[in-house]
PDB file of C-alpha atoms in Angstrom:
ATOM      1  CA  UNK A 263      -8.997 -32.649   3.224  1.00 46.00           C
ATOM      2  CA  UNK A 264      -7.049 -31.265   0.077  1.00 49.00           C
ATOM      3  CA  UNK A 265      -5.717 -27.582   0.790  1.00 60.00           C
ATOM      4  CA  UNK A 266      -7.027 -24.885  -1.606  1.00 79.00           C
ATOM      5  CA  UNK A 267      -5.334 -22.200  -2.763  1.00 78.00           C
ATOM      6  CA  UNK A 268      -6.696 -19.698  -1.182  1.00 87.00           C
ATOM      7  CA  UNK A 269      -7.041 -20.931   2.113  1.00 92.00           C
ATOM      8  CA  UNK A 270      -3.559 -19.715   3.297  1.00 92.00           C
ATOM      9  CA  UNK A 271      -5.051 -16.159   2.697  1.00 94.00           C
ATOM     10  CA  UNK A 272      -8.092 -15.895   4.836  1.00 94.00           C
ATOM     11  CA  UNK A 273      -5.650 -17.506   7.784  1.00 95.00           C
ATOM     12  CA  UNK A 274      -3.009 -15.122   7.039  1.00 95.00           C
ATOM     13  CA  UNK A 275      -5.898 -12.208   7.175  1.00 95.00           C
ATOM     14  CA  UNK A 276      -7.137 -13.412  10.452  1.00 95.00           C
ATOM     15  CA  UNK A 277      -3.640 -13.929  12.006  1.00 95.00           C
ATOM     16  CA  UNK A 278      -2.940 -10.444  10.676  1.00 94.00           C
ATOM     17  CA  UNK A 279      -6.612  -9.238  12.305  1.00 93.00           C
ATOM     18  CA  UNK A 280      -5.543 -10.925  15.641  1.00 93.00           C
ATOM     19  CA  UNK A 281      -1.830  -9.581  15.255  1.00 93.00           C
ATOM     20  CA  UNK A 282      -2.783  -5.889  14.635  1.00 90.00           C
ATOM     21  CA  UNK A 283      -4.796  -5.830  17.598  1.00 88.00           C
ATOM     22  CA  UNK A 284      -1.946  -6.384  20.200  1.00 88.00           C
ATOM     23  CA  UNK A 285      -0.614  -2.769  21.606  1.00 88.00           C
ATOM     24  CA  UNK A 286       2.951  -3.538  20.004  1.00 86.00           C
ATOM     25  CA  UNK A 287       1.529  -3.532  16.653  1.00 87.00           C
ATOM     26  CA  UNK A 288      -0.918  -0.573  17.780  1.00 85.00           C
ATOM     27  CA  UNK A 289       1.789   1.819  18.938  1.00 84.00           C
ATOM     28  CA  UNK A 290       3.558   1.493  15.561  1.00 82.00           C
ATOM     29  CA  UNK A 291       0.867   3.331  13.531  1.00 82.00           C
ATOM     30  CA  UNK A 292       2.332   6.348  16.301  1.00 83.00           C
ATOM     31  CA  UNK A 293       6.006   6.966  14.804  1.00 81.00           C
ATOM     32  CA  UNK A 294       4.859   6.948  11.022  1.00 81.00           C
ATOM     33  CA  UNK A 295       1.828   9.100  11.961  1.00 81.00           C
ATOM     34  CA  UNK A 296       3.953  11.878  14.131  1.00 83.00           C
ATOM     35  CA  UNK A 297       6.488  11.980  11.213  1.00 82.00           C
ATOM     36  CA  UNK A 298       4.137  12.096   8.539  1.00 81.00           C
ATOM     37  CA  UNK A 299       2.034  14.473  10.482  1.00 81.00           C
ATOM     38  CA  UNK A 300       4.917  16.851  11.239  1.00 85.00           C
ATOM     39  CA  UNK A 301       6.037  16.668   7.908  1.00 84.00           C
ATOM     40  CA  UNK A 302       3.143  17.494   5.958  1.00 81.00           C
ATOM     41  CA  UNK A 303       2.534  20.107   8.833  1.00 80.00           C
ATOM     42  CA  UNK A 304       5.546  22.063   7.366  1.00 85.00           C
ATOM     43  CA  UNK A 305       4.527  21.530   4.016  1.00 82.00           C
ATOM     44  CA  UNK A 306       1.164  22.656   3.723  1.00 78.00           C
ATOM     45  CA  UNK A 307       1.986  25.472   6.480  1.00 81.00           C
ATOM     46  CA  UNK A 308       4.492  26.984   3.623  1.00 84.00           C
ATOM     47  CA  UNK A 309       3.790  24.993   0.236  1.00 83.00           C
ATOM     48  CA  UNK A 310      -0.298  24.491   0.074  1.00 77.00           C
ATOM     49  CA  UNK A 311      -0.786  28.333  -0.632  1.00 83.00           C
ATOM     50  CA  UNK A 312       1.362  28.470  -3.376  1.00 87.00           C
ATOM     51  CA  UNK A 313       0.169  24.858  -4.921  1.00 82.00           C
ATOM     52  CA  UNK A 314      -3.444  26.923  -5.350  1.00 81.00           C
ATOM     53  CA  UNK A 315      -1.887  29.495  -6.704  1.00 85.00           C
ATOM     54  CA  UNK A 316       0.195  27.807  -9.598  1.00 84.00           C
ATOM     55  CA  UNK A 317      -2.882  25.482 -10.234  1.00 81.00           C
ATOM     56  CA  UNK A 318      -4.832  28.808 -10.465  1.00 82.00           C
ATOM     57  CA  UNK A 319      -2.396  30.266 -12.903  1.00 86.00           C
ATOM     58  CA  UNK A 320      -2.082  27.276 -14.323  1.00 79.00           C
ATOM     59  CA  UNK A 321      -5.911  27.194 -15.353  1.00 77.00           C
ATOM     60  CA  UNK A 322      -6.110  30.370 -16.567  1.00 78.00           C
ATOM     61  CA  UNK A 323      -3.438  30.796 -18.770  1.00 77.00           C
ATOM     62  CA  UNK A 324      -4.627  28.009 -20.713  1.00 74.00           C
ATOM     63  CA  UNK A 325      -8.418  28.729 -20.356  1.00 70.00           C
ATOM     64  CA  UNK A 326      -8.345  25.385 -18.377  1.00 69.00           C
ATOM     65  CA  UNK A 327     -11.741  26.710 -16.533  1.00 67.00           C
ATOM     66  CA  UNK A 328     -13.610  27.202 -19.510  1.00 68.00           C
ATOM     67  CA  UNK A 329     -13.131  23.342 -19.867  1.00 69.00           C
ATOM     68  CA  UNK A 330     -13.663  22.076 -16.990  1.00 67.00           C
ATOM     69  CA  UNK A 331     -16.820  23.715 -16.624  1.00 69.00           C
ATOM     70  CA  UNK A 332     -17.866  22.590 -19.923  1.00 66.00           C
ATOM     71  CA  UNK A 333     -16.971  18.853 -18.541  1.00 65.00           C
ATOM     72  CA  UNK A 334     -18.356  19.219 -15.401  1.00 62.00           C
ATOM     73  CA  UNK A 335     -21.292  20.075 -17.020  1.00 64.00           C
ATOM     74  CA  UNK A 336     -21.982  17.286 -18.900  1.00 63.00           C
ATOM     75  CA  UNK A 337     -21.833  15.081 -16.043  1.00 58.00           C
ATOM     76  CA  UNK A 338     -24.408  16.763 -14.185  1.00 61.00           C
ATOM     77  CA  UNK A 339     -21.498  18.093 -11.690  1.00 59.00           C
ATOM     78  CA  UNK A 340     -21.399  22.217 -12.258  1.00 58.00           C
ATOM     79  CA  UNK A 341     -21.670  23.156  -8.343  1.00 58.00           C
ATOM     80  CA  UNK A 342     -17.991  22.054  -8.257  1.00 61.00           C
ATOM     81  CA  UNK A 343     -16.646  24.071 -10.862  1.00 64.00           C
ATOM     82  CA  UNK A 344     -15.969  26.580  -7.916  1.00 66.00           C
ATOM     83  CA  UNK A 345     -13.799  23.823  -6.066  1.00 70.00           C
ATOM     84  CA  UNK A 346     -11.548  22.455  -9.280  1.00 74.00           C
ATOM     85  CA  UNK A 347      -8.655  24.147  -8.087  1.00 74.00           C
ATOM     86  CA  UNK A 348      -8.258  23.235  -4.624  1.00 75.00           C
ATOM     87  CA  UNK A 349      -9.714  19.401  -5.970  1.00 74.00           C
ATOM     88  CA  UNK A 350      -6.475  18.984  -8.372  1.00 77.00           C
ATOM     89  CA  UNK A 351      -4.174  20.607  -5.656  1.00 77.00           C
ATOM     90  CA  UNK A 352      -5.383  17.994  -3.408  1.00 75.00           C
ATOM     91  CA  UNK A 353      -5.205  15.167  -5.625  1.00 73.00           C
ATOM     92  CA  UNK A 354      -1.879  16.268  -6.257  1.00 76.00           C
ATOM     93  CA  UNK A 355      -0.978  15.931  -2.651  1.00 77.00           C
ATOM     94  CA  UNK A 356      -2.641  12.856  -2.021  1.00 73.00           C
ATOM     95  CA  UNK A 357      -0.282  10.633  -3.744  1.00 74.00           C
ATOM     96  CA  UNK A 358       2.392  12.153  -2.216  1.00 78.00           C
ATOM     97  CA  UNK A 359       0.696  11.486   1.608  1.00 77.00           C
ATOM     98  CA  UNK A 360       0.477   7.897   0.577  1.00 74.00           C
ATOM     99  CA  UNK A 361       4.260   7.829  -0.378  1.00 76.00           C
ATOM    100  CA  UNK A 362       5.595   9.424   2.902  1.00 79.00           C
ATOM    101  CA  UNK A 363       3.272   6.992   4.950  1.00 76.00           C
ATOM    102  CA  UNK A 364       5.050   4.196   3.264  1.00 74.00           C
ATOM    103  CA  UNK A 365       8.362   5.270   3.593  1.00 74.00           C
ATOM    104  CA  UNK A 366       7.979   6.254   7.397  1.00 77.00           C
ATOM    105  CA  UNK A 367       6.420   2.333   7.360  1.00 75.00           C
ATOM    106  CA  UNK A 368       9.240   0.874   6.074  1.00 71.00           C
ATOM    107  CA  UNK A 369      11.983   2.706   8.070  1.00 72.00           C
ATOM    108  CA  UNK A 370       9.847   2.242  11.051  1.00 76.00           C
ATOM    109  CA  UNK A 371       7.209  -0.295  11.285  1.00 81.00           C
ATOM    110  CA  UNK A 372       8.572  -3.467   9.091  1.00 81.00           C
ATOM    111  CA  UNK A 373      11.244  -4.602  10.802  1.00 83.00           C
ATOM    112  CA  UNK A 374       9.260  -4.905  14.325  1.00 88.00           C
ATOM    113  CA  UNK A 375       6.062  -6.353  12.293  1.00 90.00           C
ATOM    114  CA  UNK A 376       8.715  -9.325  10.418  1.00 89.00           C
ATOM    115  CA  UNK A 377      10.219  -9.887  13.678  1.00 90.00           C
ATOM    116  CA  UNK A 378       6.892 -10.204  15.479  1.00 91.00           C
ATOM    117  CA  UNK A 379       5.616 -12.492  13.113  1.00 93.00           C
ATOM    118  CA  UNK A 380       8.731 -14.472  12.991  1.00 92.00           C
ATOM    119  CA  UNK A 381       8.737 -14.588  16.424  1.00 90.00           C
ATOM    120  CA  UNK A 382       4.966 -16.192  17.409  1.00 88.00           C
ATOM    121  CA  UNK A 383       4.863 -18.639  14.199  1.00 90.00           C
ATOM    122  CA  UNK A 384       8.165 -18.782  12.621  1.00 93.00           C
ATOM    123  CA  UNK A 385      10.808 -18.713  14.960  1.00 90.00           C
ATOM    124  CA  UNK A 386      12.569 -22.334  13.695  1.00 91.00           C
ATOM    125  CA  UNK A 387      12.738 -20.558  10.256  1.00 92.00           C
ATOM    126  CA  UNK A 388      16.201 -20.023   8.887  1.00 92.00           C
ATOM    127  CA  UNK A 389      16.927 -16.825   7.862  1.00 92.00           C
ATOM    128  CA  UNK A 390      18.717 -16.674   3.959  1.00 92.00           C
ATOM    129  CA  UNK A 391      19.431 -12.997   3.569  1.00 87.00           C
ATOM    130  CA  UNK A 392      18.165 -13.470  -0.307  1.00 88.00           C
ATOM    131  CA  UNK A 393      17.211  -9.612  -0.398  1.00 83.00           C
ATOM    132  CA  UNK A 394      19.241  -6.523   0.363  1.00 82.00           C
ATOM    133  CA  UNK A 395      18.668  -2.650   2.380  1.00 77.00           C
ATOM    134  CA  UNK A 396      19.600  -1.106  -0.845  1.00 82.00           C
ATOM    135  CA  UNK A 397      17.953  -3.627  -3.119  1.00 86.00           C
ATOM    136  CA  UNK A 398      14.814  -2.544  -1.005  1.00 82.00           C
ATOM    137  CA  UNK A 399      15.391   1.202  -1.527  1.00 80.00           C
ATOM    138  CA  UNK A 400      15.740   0.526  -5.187  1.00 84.00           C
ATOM    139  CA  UNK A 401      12.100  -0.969  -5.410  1.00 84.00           C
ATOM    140  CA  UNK A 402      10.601   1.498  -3.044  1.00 78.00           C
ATOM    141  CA  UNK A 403      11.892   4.461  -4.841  1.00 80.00           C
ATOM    142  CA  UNK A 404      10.952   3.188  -8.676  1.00 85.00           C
ATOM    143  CA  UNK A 405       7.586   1.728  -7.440  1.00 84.00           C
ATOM    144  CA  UNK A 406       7.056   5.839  -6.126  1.00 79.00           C
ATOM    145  CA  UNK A 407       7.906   7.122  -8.954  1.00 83.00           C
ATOM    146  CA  UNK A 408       6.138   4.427 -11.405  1.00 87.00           C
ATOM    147  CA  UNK A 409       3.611   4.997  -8.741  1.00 84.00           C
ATOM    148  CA  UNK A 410       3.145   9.018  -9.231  1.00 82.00           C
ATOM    149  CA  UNK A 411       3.633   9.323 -13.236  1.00 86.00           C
ATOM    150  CA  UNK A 412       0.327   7.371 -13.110  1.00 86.00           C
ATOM    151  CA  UNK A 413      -1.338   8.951 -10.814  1.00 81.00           C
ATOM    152  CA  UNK A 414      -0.928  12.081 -12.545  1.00 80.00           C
ATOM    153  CA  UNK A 415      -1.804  10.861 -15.919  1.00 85.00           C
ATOM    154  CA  UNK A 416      -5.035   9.264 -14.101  1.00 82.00           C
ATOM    155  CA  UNK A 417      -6.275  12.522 -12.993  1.00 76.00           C
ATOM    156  CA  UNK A 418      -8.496  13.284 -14.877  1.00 76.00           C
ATOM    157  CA  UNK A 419     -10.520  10.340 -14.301  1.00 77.00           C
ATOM    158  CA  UNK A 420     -11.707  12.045 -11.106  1.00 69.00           C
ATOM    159  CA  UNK A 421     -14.772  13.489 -13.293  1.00 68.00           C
ATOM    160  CA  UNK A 422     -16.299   9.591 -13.090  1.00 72.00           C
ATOM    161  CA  UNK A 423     -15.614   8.479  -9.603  1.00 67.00           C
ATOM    162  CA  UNK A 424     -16.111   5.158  -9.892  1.00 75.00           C
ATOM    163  CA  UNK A 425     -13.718   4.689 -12.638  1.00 80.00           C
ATOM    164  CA  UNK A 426     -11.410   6.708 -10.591  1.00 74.00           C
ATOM    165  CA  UNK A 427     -12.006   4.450  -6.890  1.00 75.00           C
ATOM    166  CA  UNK A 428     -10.924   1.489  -9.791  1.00 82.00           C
ATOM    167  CA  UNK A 429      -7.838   3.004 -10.444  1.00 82.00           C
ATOM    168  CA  UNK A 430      -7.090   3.597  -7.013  1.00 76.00           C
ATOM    169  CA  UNK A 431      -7.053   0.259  -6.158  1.00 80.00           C
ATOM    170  CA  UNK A 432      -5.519  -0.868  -8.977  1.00 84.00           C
ATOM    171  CA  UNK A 433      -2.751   1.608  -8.128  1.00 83.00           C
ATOM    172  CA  UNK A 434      -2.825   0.813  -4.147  1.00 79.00           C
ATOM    173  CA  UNK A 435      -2.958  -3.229  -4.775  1.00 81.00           C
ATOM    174  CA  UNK A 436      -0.102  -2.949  -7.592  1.00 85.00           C
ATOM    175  CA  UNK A 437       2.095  -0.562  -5.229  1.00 83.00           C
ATOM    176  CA  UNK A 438       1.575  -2.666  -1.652  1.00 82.00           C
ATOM    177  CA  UNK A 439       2.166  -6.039  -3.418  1.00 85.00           C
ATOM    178  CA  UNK A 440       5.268  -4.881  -5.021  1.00 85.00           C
ATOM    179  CA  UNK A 441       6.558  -3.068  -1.556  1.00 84.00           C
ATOM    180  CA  UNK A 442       5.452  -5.448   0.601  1.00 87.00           C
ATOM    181  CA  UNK A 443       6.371  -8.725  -0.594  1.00 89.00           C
ATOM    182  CA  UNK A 444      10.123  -7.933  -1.031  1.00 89.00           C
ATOM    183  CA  UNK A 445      10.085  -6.538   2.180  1.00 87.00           C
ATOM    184  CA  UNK A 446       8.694  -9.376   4.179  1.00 90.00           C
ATOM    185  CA  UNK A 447      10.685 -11.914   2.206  1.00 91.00           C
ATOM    186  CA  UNK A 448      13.846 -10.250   2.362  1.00 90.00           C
ATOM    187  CA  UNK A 449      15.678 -11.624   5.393  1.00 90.00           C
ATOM    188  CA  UNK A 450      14.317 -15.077   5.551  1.00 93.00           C
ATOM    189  CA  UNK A 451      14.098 -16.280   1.672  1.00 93.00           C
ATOM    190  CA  UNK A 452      17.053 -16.650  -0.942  1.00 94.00           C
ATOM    191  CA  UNK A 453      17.132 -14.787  -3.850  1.00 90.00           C
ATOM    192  CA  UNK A 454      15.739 -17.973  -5.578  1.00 93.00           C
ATOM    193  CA  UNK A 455      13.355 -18.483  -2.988  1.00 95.00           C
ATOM    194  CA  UNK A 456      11.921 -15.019  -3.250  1.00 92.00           C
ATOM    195  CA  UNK A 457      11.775 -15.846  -7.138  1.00 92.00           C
ATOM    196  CA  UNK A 458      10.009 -18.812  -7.020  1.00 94.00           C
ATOM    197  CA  UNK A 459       7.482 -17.637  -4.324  1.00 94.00           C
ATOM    198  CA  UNK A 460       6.141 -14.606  -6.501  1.00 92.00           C
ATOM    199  CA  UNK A 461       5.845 -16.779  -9.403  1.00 92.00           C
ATOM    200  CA  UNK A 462       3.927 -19.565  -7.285  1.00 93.00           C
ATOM    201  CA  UNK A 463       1.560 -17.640  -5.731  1.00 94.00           C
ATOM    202  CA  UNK A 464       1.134 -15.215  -8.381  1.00 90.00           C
ATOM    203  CA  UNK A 465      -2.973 -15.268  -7.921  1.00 90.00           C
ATOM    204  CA  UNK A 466      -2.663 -15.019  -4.313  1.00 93.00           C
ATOM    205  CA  UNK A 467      -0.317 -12.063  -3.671  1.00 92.00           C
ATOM    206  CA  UNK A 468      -2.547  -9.751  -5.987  1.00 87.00           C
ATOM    207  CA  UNK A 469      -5.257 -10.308  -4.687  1.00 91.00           C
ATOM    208  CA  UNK A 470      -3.858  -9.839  -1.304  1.00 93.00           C
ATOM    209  CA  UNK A 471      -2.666  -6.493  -2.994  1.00 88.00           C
ATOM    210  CA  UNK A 472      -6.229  -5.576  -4.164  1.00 87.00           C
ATOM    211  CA  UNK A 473      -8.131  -5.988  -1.336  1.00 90.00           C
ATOM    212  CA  UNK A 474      -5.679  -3.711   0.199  1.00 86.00           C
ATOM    213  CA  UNK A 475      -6.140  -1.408  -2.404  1.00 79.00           C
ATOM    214  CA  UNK A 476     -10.224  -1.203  -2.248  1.00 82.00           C
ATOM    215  CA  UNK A 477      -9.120  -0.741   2.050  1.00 83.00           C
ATOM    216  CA  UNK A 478      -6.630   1.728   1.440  1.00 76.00           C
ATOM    217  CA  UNK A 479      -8.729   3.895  -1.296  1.00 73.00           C
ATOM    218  CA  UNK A 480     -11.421   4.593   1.577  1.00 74.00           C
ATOM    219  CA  UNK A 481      -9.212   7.088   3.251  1.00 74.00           C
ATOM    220  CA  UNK A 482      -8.300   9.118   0.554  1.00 70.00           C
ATOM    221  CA  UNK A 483     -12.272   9.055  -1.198  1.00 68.00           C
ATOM    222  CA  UNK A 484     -13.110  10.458   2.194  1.00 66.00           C
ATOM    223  CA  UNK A 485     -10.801  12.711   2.393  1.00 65.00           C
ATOM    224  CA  UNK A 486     -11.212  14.403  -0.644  1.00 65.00           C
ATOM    225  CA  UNK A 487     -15.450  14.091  -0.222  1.00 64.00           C
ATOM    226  CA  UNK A 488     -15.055  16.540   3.087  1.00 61.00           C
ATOM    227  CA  UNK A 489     -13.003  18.725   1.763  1.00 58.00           C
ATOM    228  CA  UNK A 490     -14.971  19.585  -0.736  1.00 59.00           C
ATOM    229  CA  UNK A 491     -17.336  20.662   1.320  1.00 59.00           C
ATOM    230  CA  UNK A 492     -15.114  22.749   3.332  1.00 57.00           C
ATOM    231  CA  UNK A 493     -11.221  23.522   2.736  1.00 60.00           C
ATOM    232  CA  UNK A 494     -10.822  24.824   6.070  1.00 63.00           C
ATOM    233  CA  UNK A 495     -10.868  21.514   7.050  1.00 68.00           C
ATOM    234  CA  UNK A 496      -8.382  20.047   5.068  1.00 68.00           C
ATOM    235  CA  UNK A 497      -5.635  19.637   7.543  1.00 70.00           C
ATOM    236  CA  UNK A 498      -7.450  18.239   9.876  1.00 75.00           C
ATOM    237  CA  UNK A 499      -9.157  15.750   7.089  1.00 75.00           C
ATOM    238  CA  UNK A 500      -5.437  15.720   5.860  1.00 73.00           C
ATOM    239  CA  UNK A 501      -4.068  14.474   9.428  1.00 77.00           C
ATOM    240  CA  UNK A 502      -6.887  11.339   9.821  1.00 80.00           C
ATOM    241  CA  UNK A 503      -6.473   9.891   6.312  1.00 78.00           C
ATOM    242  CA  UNK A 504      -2.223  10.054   7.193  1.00 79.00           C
ATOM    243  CA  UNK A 505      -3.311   8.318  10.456  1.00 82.00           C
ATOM    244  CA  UNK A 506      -5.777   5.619   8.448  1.00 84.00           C
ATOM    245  CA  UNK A 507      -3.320   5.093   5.852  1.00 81.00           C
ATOM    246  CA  UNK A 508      -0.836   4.276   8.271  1.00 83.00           C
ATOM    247  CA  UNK A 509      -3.375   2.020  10.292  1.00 87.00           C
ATOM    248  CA  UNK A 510      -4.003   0.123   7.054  1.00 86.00           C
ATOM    249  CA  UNK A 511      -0.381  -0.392   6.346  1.00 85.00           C
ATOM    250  CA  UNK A 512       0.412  -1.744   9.082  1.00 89.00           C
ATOM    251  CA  UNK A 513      -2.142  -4.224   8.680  1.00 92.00           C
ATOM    252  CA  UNK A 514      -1.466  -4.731   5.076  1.00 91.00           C
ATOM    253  CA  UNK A 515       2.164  -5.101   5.839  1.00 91.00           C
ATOM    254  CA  UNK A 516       1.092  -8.104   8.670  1.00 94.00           C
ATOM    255  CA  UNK A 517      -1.242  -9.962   6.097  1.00 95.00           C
ATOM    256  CA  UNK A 518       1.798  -9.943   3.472  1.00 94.00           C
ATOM    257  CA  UNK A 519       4.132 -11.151   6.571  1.00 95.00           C
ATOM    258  CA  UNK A 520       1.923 -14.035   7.327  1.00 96.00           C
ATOM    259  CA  UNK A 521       0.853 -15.235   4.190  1.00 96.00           C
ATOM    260  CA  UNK A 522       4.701 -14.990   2.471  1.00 96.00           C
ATOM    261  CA  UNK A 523       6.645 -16.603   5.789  1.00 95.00           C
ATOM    262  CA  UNK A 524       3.929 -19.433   5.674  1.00 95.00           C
ATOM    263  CA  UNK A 525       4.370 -19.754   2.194  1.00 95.00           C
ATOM    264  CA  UNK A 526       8.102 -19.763   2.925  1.00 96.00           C
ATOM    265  CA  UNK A 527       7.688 -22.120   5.223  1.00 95.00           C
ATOM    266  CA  UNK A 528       5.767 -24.956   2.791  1.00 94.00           C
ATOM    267  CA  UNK A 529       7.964 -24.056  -0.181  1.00 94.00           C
ATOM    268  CA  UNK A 530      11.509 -25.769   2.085  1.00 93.00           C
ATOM    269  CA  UNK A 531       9.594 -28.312   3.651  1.00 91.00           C
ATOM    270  CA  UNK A 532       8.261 -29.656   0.489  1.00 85.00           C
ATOM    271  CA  UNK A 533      11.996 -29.434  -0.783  1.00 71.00           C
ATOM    272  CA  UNK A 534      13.104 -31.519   2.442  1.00 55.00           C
ATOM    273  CA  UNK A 535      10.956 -33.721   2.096  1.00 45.00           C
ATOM    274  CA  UNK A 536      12.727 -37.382   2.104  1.00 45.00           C
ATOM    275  CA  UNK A 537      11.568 -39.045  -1.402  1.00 43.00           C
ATOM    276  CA  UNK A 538       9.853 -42.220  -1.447  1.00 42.00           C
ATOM    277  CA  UNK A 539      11.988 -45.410  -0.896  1.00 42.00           C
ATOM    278  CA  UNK A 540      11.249 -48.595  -3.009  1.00 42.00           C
ATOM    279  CA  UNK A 541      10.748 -51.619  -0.484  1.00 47.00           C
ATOM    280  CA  UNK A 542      13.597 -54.148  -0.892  1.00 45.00           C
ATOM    281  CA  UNK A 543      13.608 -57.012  -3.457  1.00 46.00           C
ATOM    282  CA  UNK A 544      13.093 -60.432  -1.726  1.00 51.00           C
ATOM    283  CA  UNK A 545      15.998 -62.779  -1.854  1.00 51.00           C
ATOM    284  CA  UNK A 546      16.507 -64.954  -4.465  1.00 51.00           C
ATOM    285  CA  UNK A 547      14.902 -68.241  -3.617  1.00 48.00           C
TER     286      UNK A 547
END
């Protein structure tokens, strides 16, 4: 049976689904969650006052409100009007919750996910070193800030939700396969390995990335939803989404692992493989 395409990522998905159900992989959505969670714990204690406050001024020295309610409006949407400061001071936040999650991932959570996958599937692989700690922190940081000058510039979207869920997962997908693949590749593959691999499976990878991104949208679209409804429950809204964004890291981060070490893996053994050898002329007569 000829392979397709796609088949090497719905097994990497369900050795990802099987993977992030053993405890090991369980207990490291707890680091990145307690350090996120503390974190944002002194930030919002100290900083989420003063956010409302500058978006406040913010608004009405440039008769921002009289705007918004005149957009708002139009869309049938004027029962928020009340809530548009605390909504941009949120969505101004939110980006920055997914960025800390990721960080606190990568410091904490990929090396034990690459070496458990390595470990139960790959462990005859030969590791290359292609990729590089600060070659990492260079993609990380300029995917962030790529990453937040578009968020920002998308923000106004937010008055047509769905057009603002499809930037989110644009956004998620582009950032994840960007992080992710680098990082998973970066031990095992050659610099012209890891090369060759993103331009192979080009299709793959992103859409990899944006299923990830429609998974890891839900957290923050719920987020924002209930706290609308109430801001006293913010940090507590605040704390689950840090803890589901981490959850779906970690899994995002496995399905990346699997799919780019098996990839890996069929990229050098169809360079080893012995070429074809001509049979022997019969002697002359």
């Amino acid at each position: 049976m000829t392979k397709t395409p796609w088949r090497p990522v719905a097994t990497a998905y369900r050795r990802a689904l099987v993977s992030q159900a053993n405890p090991r992989m369980l207990l490291l959505t707890v680091i990145p969650f307690v350090l996120s969670v503390l974190l944002w714990a002194v930030l919002l204690a100290f900083g989420f006052q003063p956010l409302l406050d500058y978006v406040q001024t913010l608004f009405q020295d440039n008769d921002w409100f009289k705007t918004s309610s005149g957009m708002l409006g139009s869309f049938g949407m004027s029962a928020l009007k009340t809530m548009i400061v605390p909504l941009i001071a949120m969505l101004l936040l939110l980006p920055l919750m997914i960025l800390t999650a990721i960080v606190f991932m990568g410091v904490a959570a990929m090396p034990p996910i690459t070496r458990h996958v390595a470990a139960r599937h790959f462990s005859t692989l030969e590791t290359k070193h292609g990729g590089s700690f600060l070659a990492s922190i260079a993609i990380n940081i300029s995917s962030a800030v790529l990453f937040l000058v578009v968020w920002i510039l998308t923000l106004p979207l937010y008055i047509f939700p769905p057009l603002a869920v499809l930037v989110q997962v644009v956004l998620w997908g582009w950032l994840t396969s960007r992080v992710m693949v680098y990082d998973a590749l970066e031990d095992y593959a050659s610099a012209e390995e890891l090369k060759e691999l993103r331009r192979r499976h080009r299709p793959q990878l992103a859409l990899i990335g944006m299923i990830s991104g429609f998974i890891g949208a839900l957290p923050g679209i719920v987020w924002i939803g209930g706290a609308l409804m109430s801001v006293l429950l913010f940090p507590f809204l605040a704390a689950i989404s840090i803890w589901l964004y981490v959850f779906i890291f970690v899994f995002t981060a496995l399905w990346f692992q699997y799919y780019c070490m098996q990839a890996l893996a069929d990229l050098r053994a169809g360079q080893e493989a012995p070429a074809a050898v001509a049979p022997e002329a019969p002697p002359p007569a």
